[in-house]
PDB file of C-alpha atoms in Angstrom:
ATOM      1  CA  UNK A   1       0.000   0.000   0.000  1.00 70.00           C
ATOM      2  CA  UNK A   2       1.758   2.906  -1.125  1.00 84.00           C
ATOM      3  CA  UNK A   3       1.733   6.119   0.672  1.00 93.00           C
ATOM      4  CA  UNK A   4       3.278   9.630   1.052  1.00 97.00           C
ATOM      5  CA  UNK A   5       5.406   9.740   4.754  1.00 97.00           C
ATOM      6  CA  UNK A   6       5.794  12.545   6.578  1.00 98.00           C
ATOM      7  CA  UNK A   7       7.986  12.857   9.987  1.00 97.00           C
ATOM      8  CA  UNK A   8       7.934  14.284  12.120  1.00 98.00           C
ATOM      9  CA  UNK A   9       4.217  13.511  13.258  1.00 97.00           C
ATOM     10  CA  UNK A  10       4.203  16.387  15.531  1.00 97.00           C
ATOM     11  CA  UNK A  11       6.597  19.328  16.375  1.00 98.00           C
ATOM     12  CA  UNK A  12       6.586  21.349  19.282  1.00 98.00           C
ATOM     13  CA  UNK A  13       9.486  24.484  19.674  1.00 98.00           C
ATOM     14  CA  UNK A  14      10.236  27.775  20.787  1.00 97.00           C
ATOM     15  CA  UNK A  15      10.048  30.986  18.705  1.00 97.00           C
ATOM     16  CA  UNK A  16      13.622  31.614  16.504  1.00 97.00           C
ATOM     17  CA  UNK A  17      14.585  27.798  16.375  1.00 98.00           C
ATOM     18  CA  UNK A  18      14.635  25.896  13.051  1.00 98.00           C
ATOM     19  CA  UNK A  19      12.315  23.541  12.205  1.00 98.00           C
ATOM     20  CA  UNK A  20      12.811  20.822   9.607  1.00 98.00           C
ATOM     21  CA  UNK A  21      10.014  18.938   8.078  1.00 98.00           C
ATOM     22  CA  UNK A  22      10.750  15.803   5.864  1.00 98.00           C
ATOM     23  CA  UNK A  23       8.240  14.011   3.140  1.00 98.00           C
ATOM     24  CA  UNK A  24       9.043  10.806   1.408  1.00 98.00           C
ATOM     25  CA  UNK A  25       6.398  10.753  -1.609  1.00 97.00           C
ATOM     26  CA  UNK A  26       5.137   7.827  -3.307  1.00 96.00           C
ATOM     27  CA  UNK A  27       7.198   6.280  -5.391  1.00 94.00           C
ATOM     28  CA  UNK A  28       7.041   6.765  -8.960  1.00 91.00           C
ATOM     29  CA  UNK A  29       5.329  10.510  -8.344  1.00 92.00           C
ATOM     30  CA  UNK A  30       7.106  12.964 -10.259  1.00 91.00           C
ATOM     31  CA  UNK A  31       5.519  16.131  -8.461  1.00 93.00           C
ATOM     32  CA  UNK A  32       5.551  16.873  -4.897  1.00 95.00           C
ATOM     33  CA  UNK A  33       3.426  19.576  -2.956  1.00 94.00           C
ATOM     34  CA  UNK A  34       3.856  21.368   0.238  1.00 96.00           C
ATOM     35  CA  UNK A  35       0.403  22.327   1.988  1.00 96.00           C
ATOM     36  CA  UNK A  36       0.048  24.624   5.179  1.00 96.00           C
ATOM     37  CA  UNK A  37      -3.088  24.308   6.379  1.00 94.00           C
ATOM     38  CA  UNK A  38      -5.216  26.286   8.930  1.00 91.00           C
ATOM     39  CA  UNK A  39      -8.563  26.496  10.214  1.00 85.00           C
ATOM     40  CA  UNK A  40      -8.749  30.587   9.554  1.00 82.00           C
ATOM     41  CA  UNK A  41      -6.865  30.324   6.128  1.00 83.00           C
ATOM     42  CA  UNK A  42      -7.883  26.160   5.006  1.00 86.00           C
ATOM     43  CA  UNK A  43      -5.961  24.476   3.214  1.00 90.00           C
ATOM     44  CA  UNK A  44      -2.666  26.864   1.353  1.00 90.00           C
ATOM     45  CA  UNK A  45      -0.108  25.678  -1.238  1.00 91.00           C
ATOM     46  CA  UNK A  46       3.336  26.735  -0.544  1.00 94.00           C
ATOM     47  CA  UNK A  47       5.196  25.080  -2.900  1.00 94.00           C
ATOM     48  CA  UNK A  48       5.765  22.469  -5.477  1.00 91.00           C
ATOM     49  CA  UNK A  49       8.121  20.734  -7.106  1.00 93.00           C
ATOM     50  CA  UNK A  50       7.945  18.310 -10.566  1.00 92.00           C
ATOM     51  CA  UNK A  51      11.146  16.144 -11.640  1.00 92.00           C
ATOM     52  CA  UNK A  52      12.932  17.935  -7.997  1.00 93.00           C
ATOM     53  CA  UNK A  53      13.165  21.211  -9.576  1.00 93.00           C
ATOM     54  CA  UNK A  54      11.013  24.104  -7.772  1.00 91.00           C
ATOM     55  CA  UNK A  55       8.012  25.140 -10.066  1.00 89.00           C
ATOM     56  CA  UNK A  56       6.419  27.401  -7.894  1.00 87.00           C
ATOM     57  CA  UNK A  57       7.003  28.569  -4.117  1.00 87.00           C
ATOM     58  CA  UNK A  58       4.839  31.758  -4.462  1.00 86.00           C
ATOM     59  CA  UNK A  59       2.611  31.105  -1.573  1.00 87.00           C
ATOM     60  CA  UNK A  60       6.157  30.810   1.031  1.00 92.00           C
ATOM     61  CA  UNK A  61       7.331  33.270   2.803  1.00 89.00           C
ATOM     62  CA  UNK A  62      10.705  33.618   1.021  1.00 88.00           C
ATOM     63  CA  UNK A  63      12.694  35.066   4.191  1.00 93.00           C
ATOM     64  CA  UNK A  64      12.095  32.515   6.498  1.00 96.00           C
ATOM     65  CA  UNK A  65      10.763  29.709   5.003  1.00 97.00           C
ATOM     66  CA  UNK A  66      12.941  27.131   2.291  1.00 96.00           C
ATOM     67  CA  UNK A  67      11.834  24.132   0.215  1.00 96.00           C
ATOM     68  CA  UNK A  68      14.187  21.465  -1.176  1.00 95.00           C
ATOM     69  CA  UNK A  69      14.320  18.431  -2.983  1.00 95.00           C
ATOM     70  CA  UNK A  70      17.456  16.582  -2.430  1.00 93.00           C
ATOM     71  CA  UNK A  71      16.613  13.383  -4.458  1.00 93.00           C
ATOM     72  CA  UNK A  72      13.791  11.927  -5.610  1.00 92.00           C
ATOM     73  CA  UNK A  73      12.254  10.323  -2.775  1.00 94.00           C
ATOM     74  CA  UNK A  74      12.768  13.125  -0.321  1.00 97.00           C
ATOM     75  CA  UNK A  75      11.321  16.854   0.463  1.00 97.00           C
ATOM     76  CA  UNK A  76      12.173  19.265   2.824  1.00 98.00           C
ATOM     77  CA  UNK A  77      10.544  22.261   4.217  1.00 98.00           C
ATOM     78  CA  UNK A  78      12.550  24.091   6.452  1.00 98.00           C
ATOM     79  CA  UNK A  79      11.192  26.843   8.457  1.00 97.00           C
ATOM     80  CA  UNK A  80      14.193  29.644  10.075  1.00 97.00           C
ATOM     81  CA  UNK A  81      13.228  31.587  12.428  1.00 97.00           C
ATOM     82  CA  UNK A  82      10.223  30.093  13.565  1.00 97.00           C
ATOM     83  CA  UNK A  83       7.919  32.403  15.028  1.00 97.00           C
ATOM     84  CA  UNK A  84       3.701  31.519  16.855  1.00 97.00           C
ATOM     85  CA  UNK A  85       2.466  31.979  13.900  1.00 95.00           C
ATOM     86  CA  UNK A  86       3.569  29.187  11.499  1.00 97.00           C
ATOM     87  CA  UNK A  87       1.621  27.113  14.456  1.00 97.00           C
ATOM     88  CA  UNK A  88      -0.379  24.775  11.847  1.00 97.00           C
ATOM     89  CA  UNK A  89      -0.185  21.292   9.903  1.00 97.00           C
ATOM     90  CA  UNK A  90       1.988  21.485   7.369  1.00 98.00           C
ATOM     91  CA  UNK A  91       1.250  18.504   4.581  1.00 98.00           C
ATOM     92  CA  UNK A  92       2.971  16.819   1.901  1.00 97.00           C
ATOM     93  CA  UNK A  93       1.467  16.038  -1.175  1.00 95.00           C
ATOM     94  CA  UNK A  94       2.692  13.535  -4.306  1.00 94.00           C
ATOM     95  CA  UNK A  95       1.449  12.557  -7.893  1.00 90.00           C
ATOM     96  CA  UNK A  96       2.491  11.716 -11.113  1.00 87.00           C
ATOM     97  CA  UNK A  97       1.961  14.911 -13.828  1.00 75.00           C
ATOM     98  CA  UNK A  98       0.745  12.762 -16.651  1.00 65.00           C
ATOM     99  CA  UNK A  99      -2.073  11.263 -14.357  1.00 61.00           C
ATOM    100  CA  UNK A 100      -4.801  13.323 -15.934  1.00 57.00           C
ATOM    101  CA  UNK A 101      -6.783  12.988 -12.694  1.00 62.00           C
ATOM    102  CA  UNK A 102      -4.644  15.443 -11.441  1.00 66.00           C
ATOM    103  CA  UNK A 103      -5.335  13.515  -8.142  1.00 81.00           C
ATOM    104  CA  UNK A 104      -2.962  14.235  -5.538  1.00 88.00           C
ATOM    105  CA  UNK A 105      -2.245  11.976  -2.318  1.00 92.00           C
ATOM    106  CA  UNK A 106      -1.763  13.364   0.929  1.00 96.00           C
ATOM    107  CA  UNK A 107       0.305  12.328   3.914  1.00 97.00           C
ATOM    108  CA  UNK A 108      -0.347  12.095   7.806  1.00 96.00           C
ATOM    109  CA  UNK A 109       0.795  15.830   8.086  1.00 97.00           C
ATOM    110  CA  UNK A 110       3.144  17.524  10.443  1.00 98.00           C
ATOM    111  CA  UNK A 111       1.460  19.391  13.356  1.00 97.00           C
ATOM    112  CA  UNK A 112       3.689  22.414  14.183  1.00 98.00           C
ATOM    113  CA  UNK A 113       3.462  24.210  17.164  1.00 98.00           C
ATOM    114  CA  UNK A 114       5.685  27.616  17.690  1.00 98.00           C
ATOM    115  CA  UNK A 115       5.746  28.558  21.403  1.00 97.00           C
TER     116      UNK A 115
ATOM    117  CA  UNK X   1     -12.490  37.113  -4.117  1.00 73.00           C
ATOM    118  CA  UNK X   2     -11.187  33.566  -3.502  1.00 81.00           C
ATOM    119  CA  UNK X   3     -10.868  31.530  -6.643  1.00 88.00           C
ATOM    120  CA  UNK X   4     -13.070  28.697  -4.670  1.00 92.00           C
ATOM    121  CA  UNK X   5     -15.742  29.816  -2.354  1.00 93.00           C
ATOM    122  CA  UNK X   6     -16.921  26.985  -0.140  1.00 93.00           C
ATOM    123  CA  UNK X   7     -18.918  27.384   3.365  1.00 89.00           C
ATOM    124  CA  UNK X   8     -17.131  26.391   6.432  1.00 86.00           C
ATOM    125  CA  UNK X   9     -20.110  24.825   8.013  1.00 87.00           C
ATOM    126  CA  UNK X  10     -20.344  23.134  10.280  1.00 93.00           C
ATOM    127  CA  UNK X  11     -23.135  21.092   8.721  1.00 96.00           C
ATOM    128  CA  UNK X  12     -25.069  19.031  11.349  1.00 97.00           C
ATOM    129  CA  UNK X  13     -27.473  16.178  10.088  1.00 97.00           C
ATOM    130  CA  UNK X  14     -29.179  13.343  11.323  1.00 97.00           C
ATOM    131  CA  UNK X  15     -28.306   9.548  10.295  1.00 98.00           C
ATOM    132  CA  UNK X  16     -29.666   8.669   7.115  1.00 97.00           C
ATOM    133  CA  UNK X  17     -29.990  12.106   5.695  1.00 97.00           C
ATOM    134  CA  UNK X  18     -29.128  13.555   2.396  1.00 98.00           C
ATOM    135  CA  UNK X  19     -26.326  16.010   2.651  1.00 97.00           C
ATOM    136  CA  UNK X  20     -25.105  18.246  -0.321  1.00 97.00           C
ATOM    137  CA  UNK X  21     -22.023  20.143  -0.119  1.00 97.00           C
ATOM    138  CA  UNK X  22     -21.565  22.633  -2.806  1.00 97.00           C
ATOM    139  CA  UNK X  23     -18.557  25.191  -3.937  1.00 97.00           C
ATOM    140  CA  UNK X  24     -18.366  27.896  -6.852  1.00 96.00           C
ATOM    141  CA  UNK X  25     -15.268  29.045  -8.785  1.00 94.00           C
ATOM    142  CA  UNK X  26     -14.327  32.062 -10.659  1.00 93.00           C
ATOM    143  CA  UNK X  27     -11.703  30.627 -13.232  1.00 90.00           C
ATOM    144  CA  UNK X  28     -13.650  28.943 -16.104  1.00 89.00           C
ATOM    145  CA  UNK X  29     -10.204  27.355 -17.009  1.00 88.00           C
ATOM    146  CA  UNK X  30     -10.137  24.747 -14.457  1.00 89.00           C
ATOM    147  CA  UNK X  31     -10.765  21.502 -15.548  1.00 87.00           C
ATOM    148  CA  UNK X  32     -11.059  18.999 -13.240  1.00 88.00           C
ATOM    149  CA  UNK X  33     -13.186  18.919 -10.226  1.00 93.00           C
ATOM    150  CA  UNK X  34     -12.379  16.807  -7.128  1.00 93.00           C
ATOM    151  CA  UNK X  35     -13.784  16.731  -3.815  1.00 96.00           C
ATOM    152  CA  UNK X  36     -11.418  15.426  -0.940  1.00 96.00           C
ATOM    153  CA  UNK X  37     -12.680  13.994   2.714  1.00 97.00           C
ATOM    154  CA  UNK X  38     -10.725  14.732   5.478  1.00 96.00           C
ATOM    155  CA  UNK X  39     -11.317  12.840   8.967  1.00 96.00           C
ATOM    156  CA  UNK X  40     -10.037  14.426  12.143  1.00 93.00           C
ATOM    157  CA  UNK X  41      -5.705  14.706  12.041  1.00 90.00           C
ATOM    158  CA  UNK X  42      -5.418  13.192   8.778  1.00 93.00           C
ATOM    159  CA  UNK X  43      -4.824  14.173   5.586  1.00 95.00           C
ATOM    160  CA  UNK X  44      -7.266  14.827   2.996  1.00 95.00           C
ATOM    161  CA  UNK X  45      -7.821  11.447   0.658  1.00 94.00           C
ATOM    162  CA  UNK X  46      -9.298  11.589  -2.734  1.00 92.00           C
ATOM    163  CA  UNK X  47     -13.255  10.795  -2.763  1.00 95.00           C
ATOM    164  CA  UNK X  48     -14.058  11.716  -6.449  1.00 92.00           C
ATOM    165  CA  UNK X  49     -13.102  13.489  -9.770  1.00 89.00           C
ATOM    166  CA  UNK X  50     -14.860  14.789 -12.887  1.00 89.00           C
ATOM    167  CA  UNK X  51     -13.987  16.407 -15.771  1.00 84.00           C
ATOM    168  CA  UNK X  52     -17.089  16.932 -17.104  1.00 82.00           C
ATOM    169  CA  UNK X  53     -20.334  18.731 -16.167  1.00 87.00           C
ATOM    170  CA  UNK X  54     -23.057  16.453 -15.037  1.00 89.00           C
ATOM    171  CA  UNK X  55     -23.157  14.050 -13.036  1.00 92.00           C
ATOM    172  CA  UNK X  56     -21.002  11.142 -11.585  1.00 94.00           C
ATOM    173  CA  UNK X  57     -22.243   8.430  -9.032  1.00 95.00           C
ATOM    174  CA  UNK X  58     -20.057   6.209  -6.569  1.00 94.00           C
ATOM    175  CA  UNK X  59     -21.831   4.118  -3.867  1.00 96.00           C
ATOM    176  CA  UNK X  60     -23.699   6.947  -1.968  1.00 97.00           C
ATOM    177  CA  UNK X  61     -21.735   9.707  -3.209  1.00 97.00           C
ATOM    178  CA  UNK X  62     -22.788  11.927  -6.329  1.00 97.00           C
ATOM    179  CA  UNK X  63     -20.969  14.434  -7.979  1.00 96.00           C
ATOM    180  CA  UNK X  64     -22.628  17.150  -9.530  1.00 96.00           C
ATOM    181  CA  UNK X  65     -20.644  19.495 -12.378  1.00 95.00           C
ATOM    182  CA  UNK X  66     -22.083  22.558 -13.845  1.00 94.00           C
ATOM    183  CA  UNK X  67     -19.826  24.818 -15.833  1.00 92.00           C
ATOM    184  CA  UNK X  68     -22.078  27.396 -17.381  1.00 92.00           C
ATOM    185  CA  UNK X  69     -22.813  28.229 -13.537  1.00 93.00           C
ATOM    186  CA  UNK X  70     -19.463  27.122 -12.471  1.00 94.00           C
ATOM    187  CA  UNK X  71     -21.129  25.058  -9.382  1.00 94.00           C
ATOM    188  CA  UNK X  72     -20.215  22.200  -8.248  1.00 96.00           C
ATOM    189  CA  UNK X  73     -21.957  19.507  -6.000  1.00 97.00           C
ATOM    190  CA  UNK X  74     -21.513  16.540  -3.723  1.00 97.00           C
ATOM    191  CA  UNK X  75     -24.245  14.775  -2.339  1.00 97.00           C
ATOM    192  CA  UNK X  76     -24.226  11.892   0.367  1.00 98.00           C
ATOM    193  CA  UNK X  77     -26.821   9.744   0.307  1.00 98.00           C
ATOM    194  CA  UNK X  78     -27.926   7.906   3.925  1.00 98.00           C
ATOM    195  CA  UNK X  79     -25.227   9.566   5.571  1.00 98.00           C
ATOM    196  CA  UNK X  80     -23.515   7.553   7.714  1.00 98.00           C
ATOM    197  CA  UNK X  81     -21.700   8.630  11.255  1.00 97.00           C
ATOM    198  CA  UNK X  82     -18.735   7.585   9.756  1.00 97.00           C
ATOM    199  CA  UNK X  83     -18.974  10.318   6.903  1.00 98.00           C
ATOM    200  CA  UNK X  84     -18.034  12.605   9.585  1.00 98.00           C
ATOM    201  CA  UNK X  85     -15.254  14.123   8.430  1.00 97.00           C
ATOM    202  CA  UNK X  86     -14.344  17.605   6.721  1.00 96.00           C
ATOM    203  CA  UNK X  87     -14.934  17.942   2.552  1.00 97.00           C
ATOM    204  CA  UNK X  88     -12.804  20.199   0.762  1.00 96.00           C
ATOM    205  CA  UNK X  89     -13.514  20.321  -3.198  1.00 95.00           C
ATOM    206  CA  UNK X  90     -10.591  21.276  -5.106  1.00 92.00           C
ATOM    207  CA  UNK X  91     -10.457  22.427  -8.769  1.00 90.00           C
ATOM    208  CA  UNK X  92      -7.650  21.328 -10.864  1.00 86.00           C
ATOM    209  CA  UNK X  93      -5.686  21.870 -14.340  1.00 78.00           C
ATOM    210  CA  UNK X  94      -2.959  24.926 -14.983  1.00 74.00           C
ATOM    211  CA  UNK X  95      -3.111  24.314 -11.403  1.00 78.00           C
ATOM    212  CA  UNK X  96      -5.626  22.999  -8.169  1.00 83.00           C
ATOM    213  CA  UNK X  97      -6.807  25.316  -6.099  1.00 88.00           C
ATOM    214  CA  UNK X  98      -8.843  24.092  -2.652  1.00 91.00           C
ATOM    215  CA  UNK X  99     -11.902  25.449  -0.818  1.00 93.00           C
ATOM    216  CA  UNK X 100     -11.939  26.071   2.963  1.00 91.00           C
ATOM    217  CA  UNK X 101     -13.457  22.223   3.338  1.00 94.00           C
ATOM    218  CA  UNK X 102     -17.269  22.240   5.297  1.00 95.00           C
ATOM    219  CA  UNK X 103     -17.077  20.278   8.296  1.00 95.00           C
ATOM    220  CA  UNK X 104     -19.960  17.758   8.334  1.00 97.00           C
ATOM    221  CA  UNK X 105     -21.330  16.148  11.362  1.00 97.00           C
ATOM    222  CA  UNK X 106     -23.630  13.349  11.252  1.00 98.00           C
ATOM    223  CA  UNK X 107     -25.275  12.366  14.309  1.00 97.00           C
ATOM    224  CA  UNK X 108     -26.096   8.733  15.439  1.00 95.00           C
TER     225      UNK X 108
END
């Protein structure tokens, strides 16, 4: 049973530490996602990635927040300083572009908490 | 003006009601339309896709398309407790875009 991974399951830190969030996608997926999500703001795409190169990252905050793709079966989303507000679940997200279903598969999330 | 206006909720119904969930869009260019379920700290799953307006059936679940008006349904037929969850639709193509998601409660 394939599935997207995502550790760690839960996060809890103090304002101006660094936060690292991993995501293994399926494999085989050629485009991976990175979801914040919220209950004020729902459900918000940071950034994504197709074949690991960065297609779009407009919805990150570009001064603290940084999305990589080492290889193809890991994502990172990096978050430094952290500050109370980026208190949320953060999710990863993988599918394969030529799936015309466009249907993307979620993982367990990462529930962040900035003190 | 959000791209993908969809009510919050909550939406509280009784066990074996019909329930219909709806969202509009703005961008005639999407394409597909999906509608996700999302239980309590997990993440959303995939429920159903169309590409097309009119209507698609699966089990108890019916999805409703209508371009012109650029409205889009889900209905649950005898709801179930266990459809308890929170439904986000999402529209997809150049790019998906999600709604809010509309918590649904269905009581026992």
């Amino acid at each position: 049973d394939a599935r997207v991974t995502q550790t760690p399951r839960h996060k809890v830190t103090e304002m101006g530490q660094e936060v690292t969030m991993r995501c293994q996608p399926i494999l085989g997926h050629n485009t991976v996602f990175w979801y914040r999500q919220t209950m004020m703001q729902g459900l918000e795409l940071l950034a994504y990635f197709r074949n690991r190169a960065p297609l779009d990252d407009s919805g990150m905050p570009k001064d603290r927040f940084s999305a990589e793709m080492p290889d193809a079966t890991l994502a990172t989303l990096k978050i430094q300083p952290s500050e109370p507000r980026d208190s949320a679940v953060y999710f990863c997200a993988s599918d394969y572009a030529a799936d015309l279903t466009d249907t993307q598969y979620f993982g367990p999330g990462t529930r962040l908490t900035v003190l | 003006q959000k791209e993908v206006e969809q009510d919050p909720g909550p939406l509280s119904v009784p066990e074996g009601a019909i329930v219909s969930l709806n969202c509009t869009y703005s961008n005639s260019a999407f394409q597909y339309f999906m509608w996700y379920r999302q239980y309590s700290r997990k993440g959303p799953e995939l429920l159903m896709y169309t590409y097309s307006s009119g209507n698609k059936e699966d089990g108890r679940f019916t999805a409703q398309v209508d371009k012109s008006s650029k409205y889009i349904s889900l209905f649950i037929r005898d709801s179930q407790p266990s459809d308890s969850a929170t439904y986000l639709c999402a529209m997809g193509g150049f790019k998906t875009i999600f709604g809010a998601g509309t918590r649904l409660f269905v009581k026992a």
